[in-house]
mmCIF file of C-alpha atoms in Angstrom:
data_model
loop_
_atom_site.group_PDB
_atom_site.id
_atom_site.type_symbol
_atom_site.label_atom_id
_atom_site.label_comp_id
_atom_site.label_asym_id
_atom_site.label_seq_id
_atom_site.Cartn_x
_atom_site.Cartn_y
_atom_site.Cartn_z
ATOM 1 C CA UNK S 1482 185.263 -54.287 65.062
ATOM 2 C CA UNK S 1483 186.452 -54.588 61.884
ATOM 3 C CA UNK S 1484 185.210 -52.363 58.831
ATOM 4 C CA UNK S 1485 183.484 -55.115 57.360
ATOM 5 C CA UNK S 1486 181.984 -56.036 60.613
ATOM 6 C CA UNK S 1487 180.839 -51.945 61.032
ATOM 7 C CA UNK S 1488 179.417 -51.903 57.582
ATOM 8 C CA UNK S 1489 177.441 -55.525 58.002
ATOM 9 C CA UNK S 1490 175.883 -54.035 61.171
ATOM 10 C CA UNK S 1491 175.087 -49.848 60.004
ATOM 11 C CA UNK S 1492 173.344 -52.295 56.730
ATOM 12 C CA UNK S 1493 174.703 -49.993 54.038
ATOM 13 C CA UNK S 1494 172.831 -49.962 51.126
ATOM 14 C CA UNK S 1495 176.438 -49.983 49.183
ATOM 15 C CA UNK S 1496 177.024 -53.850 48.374
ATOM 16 C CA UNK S 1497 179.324 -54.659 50.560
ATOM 17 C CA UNK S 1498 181.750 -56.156 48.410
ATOM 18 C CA UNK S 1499 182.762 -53.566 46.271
ATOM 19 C CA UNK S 1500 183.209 -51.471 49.332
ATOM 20 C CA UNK S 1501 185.534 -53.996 50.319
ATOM 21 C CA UNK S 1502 187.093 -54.442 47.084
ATOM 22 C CA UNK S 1503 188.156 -50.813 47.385
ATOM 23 C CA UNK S 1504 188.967 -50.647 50.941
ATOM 24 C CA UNK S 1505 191.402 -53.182 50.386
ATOM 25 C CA UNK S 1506 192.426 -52.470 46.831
ATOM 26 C CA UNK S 1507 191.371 -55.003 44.774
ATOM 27 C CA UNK S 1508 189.217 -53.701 42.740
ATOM 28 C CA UNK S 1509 187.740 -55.733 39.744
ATOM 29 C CA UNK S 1510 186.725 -54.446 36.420
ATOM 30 C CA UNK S 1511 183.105 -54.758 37.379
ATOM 31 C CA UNK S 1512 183.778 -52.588 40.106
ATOM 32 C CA UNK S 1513 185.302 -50.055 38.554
ATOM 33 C CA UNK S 1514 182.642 -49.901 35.568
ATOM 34 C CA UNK S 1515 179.908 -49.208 38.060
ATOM 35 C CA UNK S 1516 181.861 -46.397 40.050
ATOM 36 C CA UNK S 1517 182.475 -44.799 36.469
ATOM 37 C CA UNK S 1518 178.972 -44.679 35.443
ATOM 38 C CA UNK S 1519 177.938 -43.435 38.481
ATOM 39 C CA UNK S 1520 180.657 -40.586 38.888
ATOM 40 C CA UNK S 1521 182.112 -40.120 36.061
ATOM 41 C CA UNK S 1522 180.873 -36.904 34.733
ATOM 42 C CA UNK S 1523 181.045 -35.857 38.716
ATOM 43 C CA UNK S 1524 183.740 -33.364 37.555
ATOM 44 C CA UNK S 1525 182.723 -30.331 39.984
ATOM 45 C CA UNK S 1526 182.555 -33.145 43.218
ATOM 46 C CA UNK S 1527 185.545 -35.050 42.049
ATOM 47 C CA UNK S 1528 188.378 -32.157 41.583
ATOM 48 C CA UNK S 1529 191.180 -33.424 40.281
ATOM 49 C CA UNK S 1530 190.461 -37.047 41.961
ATOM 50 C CA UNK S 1531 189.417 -39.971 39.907
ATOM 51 C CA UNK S 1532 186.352 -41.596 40.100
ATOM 52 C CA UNK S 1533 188.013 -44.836 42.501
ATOM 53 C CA UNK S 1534 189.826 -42.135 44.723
ATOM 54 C CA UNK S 1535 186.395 -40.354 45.274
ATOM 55 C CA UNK S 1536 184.598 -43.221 46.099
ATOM 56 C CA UNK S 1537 187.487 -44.386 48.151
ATOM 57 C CA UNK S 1538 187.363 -40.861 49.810
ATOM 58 C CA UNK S 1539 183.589 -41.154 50.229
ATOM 59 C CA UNK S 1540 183.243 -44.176 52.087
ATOM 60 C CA UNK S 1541 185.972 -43.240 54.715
ATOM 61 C CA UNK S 1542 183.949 -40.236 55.044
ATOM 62 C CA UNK S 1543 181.089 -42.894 55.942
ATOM 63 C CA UNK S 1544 182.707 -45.013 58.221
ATOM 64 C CA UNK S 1545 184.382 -41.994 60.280
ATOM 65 C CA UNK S 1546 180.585 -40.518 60.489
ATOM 66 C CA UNK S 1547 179.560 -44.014 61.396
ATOM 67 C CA UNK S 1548 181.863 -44.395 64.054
ATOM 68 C CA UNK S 1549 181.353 -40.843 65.755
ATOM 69 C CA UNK S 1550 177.478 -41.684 65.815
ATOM 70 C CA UNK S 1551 178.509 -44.731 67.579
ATOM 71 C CA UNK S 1552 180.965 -43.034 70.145
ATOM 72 C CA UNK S 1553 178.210 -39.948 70.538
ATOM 73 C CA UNK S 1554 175.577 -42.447 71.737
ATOM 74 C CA UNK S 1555 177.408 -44.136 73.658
ATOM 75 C CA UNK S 1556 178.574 -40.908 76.219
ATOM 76 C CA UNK S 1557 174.513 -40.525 76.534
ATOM 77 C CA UNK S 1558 174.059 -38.352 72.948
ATOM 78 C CA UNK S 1559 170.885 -39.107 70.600
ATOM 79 C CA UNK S 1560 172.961 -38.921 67.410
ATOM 80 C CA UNK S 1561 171.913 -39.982 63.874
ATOM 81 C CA UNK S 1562 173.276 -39.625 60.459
ATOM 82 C CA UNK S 1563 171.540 -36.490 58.740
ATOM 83 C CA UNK S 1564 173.066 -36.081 55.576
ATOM 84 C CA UNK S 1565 171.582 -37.242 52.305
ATOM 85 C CA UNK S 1566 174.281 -40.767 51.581
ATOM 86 C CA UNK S 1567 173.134 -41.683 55.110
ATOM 87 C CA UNK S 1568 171.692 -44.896 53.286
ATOM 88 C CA UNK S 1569 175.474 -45.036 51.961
ATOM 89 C CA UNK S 1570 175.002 -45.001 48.395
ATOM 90 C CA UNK S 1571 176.468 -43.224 45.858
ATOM 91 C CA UNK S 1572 174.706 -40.866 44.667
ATOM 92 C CA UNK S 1573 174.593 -38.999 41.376
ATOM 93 C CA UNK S 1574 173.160 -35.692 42.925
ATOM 94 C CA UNK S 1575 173.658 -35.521 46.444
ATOM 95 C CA UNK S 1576 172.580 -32.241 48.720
ATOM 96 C CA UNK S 1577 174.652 -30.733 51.107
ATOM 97 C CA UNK S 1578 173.245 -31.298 54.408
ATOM 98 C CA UNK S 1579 175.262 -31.424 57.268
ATOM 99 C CA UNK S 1580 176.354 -35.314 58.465
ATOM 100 C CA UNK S 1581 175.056 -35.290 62.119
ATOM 101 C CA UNK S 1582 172.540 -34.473 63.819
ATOM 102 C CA UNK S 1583 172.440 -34.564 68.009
ATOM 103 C CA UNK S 1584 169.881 -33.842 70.725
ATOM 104 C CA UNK S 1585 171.149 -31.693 73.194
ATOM 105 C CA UNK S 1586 168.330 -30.810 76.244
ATOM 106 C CA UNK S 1587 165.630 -31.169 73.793
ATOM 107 C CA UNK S 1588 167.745 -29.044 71.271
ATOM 108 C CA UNK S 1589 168.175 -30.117 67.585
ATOM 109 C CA UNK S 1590 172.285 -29.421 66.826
ATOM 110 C CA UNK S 1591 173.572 -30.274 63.095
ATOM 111 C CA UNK S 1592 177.102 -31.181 62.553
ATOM 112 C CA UNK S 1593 179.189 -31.342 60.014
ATOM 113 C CA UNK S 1594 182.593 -33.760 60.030
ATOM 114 C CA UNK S 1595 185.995 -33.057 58.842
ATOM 115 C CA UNK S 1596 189.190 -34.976 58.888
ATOM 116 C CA UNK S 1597 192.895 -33.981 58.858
ATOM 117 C CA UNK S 1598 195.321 -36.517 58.245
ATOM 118 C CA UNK S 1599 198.256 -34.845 57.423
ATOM 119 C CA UNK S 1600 198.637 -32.161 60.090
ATOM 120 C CA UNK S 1601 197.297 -29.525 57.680
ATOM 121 C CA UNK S 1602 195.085 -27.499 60.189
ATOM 122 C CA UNK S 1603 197.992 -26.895 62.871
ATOM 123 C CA UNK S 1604 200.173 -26.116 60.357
ATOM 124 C CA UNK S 1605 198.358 -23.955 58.616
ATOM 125 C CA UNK S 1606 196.201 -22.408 61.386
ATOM 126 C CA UNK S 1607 192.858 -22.880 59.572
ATOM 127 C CA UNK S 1608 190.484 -25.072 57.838
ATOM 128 C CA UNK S 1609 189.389 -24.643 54.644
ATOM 129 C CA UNK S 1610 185.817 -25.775 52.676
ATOM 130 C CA UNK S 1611 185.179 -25.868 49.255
ATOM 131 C CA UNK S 1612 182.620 -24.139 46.994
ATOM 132 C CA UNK S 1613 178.936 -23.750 48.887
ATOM 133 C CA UNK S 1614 179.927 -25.945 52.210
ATOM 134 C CA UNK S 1615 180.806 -22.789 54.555
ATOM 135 C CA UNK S 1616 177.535 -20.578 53.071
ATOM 136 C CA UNK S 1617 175.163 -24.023 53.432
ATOM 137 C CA UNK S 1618 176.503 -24.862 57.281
ATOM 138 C CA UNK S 1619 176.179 -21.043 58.304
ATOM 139 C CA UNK S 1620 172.409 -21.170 57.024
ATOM 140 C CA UNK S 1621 171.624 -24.165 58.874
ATOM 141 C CA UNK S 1622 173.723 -22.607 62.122
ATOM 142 C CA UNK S 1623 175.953 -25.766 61.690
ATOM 143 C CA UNK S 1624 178.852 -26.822 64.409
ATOM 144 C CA UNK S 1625 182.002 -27.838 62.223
ATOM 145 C CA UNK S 1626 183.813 -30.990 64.424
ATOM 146 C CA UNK S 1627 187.232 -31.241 62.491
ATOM 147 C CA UNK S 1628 189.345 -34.477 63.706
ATOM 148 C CA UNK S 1629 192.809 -33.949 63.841
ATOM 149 C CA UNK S 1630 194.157 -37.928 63.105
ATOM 150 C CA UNK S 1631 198.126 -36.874 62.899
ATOM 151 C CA UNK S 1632 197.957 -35.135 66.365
ATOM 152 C CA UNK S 1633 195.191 -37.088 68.258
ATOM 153 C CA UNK S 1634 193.216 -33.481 68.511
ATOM 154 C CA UNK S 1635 189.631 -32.062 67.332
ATOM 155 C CA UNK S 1636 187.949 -29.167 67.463
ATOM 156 C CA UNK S 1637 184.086 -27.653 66.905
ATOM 157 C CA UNK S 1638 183.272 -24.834 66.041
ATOM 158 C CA UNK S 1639 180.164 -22.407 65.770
ATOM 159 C CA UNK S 1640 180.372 -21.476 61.885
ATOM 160 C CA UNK S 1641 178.544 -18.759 62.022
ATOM 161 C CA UNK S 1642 181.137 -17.119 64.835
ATOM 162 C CA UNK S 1643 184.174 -18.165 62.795
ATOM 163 C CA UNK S 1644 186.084 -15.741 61.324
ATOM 164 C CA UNK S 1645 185.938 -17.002 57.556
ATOM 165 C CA UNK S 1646 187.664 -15.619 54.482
ATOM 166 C CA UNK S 1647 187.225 -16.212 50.581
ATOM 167 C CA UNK S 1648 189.480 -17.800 48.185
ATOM 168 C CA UNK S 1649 188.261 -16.979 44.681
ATOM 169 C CA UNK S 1650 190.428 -19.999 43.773
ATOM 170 C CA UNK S 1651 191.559 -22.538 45.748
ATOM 171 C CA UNK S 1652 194.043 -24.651 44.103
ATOM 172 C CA UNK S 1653 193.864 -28.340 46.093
ATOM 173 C CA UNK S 1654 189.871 -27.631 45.343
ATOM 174 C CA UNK S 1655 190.179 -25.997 41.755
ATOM 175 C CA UNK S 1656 187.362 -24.091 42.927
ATOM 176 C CA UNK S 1657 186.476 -21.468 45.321
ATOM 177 C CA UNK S 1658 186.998 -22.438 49.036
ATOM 178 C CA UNK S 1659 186.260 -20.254 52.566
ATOM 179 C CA UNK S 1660 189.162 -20.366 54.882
ATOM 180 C CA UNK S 1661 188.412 -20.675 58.827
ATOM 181 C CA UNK S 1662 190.887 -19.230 60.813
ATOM 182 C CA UNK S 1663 192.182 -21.547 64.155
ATOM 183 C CA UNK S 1664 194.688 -21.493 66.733
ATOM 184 C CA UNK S 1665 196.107 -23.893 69.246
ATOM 185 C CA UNK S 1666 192.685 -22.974 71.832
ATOM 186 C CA UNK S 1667 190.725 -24.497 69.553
ATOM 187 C CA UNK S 1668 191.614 -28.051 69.895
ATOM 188 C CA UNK S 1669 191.399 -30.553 72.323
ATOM 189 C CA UNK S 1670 192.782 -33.676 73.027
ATOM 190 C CA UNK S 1671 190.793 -37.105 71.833
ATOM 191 C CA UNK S 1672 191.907 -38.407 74.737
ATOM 192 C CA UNK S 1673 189.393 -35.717 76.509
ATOM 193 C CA UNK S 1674 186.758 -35.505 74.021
ATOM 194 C CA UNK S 1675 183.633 -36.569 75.820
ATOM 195 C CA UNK S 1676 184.131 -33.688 78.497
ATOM 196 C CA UNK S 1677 185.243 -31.523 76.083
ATOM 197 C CA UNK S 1678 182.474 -32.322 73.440
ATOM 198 C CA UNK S 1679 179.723 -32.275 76.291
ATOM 199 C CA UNK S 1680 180.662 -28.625 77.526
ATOM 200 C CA UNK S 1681 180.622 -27.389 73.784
ATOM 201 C CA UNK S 1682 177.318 -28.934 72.967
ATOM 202 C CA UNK S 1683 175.482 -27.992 76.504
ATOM 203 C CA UNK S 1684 176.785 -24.791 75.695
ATOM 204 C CA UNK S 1685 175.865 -23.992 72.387
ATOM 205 C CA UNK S 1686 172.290 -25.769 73.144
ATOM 206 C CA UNK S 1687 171.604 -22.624 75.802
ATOM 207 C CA UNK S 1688 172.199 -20.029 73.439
ATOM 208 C CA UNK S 1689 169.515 -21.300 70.133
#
């Protein structure tokens, strides 16, 4: 379906046009008026981004999420959004809760999704998070699914297993960032994720 289509039928609370208007870049001055006043003063969330790049950023974010809730339930997973835009509006103060959450054998599992479009994890041989995100998913015993787009690969890990180092400054982030460390193990092909997903997540369900 077509992003239009996916956003009609999730019923995001976002009108619908100015999520179009920016998916497609055509953004009017009304548009980009209301995005200000809303995130604007955002400094610490935005980076070094404007205000129309984060919100572009953001609602990728939601139709990615939206899609993986869709391809969960359909290989047999009870999957809903968990994080606090899961209405998909933009919100002044959001919390950082994890995106997903799945039931596994009667087990509650949180996830939290990342994207790579640039080959950036393989290259690198880690994944990094900004400010709180690392401390926040190891309290709530998170799984971190990172979706490699440039290589057709994922991976999910247990962040509270991961080996994990600091970065007082991170300079992408301008702000400090914890750096997971990967390797090629970690990933698996998209073309194989439902039996690789399913033997991660009956997995990690046995051990909570």
């Amino acid at each position: 379906m077509s992003i239009e289509e996916l956003i009609t039928k999730k019923e995001w609370d976002e009108d619908i046009s100015l999520c179009m208007h920016i998916f497609n870049d055509e953004i009017t001055n009304e548009d980009e008026e209301y995005v200000k006043s809303l995130l604007e003063t955002a400094y610490h969330r935005r980076d070094n981004r404007s205000s129309l790049e984060y919100a572009c950023d953001l609602m990728i974010g939601w139709v990615l999420e939206d899609c993986i809730v869709e391809l969960l339930n359909m290989e047999g997973y009870e999957t809903i959004l968990n994080s606090a835009d899961r209405d998909r509006k933009i919100l002044t103060k959001p919390k950082a809760d994890s995106d997903l959450k799945i039931m596994v054998d009667g087990e509650e599992i949180l996830i939290e999704l990342v994207n790579d479009f640039k080959g950036y994890w393989k290259r690198n041989n880690k994944v990094d998070l900004r400010d709180n995100k690392y401390a926040n998913l190891k309290d709530e015993n998170s799984l971190l699914l990172g979706i490699d787009y440039k290589y057709s690969e994922f991976f999910i890990l247990d962040v509270s297993k991961a080996e994990a180092r600091y970065i007082p400054f991170h300079y992408p982030f301008r702000k400090p960032a914890y750096s997971l460390k990967l390797d090629k193990n970690d990933f698996y092909s998209l073309d194989d994720a439902s039996n690789a997903l399913s033997n991660v997540l009956e997995n990690y369900s046995k051990n909570l």
